[in-house]
C-alpha positions as semicolon CSV with decimal commas, in nm:
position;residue;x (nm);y (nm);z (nm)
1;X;6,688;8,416;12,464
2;X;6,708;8,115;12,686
3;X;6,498;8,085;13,027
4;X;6,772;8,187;13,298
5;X;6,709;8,011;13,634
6;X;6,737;8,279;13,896
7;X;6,855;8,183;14,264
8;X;6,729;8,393;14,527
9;X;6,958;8,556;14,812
10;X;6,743;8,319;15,089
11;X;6,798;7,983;14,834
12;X;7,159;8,150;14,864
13;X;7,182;8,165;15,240
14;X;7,028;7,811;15,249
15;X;7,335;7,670;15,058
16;X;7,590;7,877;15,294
17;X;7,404;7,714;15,567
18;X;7,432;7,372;15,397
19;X;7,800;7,445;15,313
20;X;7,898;7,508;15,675
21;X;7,744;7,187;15,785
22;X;7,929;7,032;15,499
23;X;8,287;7,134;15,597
24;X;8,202;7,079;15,949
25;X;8,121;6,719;15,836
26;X;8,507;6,701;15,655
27;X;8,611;6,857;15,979
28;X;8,545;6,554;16,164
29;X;8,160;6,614;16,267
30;X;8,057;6,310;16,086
31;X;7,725;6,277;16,315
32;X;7,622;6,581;16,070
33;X;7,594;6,342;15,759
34;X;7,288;6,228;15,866
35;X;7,104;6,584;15,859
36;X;7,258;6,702;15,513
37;X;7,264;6,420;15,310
38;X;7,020;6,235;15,145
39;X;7,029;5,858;15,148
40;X;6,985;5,826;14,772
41;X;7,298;6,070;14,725
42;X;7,544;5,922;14,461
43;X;7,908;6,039;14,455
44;X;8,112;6,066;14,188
45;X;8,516;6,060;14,261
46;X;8,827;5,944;14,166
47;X;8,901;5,712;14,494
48;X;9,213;5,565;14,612
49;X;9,089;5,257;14,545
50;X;9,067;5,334;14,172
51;X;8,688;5,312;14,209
52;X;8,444;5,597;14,079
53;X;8,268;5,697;14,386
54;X;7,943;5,454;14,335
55;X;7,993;5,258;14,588
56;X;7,951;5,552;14,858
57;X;7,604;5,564;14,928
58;X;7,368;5,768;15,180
59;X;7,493;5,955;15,466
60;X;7,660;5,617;15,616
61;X;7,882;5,583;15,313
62;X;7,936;5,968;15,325
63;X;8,087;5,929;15,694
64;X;8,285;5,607;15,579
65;X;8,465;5,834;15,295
66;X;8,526;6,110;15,537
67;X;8,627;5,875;15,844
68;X;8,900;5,731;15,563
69;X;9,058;6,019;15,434
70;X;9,054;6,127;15,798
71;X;9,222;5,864;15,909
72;X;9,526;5,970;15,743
73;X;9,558;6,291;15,877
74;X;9,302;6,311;16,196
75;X;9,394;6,701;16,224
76;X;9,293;6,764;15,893
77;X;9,162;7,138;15,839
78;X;8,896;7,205;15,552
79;X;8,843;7,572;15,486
80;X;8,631;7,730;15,196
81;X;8,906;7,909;14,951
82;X;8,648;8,025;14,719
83;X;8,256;8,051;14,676
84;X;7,982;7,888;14,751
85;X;7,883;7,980;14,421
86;X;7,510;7,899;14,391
87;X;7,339;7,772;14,061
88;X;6,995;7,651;14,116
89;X;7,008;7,318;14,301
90;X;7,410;7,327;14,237
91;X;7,654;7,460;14,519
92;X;8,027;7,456;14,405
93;X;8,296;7,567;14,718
94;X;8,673;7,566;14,594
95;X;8,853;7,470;14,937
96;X;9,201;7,393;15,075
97;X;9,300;7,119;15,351
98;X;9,604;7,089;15,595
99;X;9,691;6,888;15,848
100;X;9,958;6,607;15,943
101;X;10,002;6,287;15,778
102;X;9,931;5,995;16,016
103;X;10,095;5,748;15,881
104;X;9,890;5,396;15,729
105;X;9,908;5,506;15,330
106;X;10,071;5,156;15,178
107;X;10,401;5,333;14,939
108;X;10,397;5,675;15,152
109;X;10,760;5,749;15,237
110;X;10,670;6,117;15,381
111;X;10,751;6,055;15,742
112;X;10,497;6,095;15,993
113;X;10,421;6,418;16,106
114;X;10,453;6,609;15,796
115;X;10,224;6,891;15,691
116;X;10,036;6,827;15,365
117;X;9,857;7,091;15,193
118;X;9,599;7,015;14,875
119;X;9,308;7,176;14,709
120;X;8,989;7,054;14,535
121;X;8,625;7,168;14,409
122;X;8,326;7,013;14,540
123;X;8,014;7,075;14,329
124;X;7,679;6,921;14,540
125;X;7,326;6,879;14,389
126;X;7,128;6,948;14,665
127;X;6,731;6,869;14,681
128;X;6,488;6,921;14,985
129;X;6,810;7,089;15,147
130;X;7,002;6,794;15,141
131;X;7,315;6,644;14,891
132;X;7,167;6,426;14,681
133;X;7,460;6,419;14,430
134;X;7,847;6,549;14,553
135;X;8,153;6,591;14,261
136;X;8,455;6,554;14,410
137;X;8,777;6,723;14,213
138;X;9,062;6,722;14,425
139;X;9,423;6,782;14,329
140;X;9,511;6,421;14,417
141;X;9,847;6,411;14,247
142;X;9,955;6,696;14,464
143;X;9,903;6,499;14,782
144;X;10,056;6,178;14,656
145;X;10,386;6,432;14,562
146;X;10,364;6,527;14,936
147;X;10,321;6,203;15,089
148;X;10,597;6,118;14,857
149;X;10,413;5,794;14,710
150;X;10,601;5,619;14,472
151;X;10,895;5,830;14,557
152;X;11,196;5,594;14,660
């Protein structure tokens, strides 16, 4: 039998903590980055860009990514759908987002205005109570449908 690692219920209400301060953070409280993640924190994400997420670095880079997708829809809405499922130093949330597309996406032909609703999983590394490595799955294909990218 295999060592198991065992979280405790107060390593457990340290990660709900952190994941509160991390959805207020993709809520639009970006002056939070600087308390919850680490500046050697590496992210690792499909972007729009068609980078991999490397290039986002430390709690500035973290409010840059945020402050983009935000820009596209500045009421966006984060909520937790499921979890935060604690591992040892890994947190995974499942969570949904809606809000109104802005407008400023090159190929969009949604018009402006529209609600757009999309899922993802976000599974954070966290060290010394701070994200020092952040997954990013989100259904990106489902937002693209919505904003109707391509489409025409």
């Amino acid at each position: 039998m295999t060592e198991q690692n065992i979280t405790t219920a107060s390593d457990r209400d340290a990660a709900s903590q952190l994941v509160k301060s991390w959805v207020a953070l993709w809520n639009g409280d970006l002056d939070i980055a600087d308390a919850i993640i680490s500046e050697s924190n590496r992210v690792h994400a499909a972007m729009f860009d068609g980078g991999d997420g490397s290039a986002v670095g430390g709690a500035s880079g973290m409010k840059d990514f945020v402050a983009q997708m935000r820009s596209l829809m500045s009421d966006l809405v984060f909520s937790i759908d499921v979890g935060p499922l604690v591992d040892g130093d890994h947190v995974v949330v499942r969570w949904v987002a809606t809000g109104h597309y802005g407008g400023g996406l090159p190929g969009a032909g949604a018009p402006v205005g529209a609600e757009v609703t999309f899922h993802g999983t976000d599974i954070l590394r966290l060290s010394d109570g701070k994200v020092v490595e952040y997954w990013l799955n989100a259904d990106t294909l489902d937002l693209m449908t919505q904003l109707q990218v391509g489409a025409g």
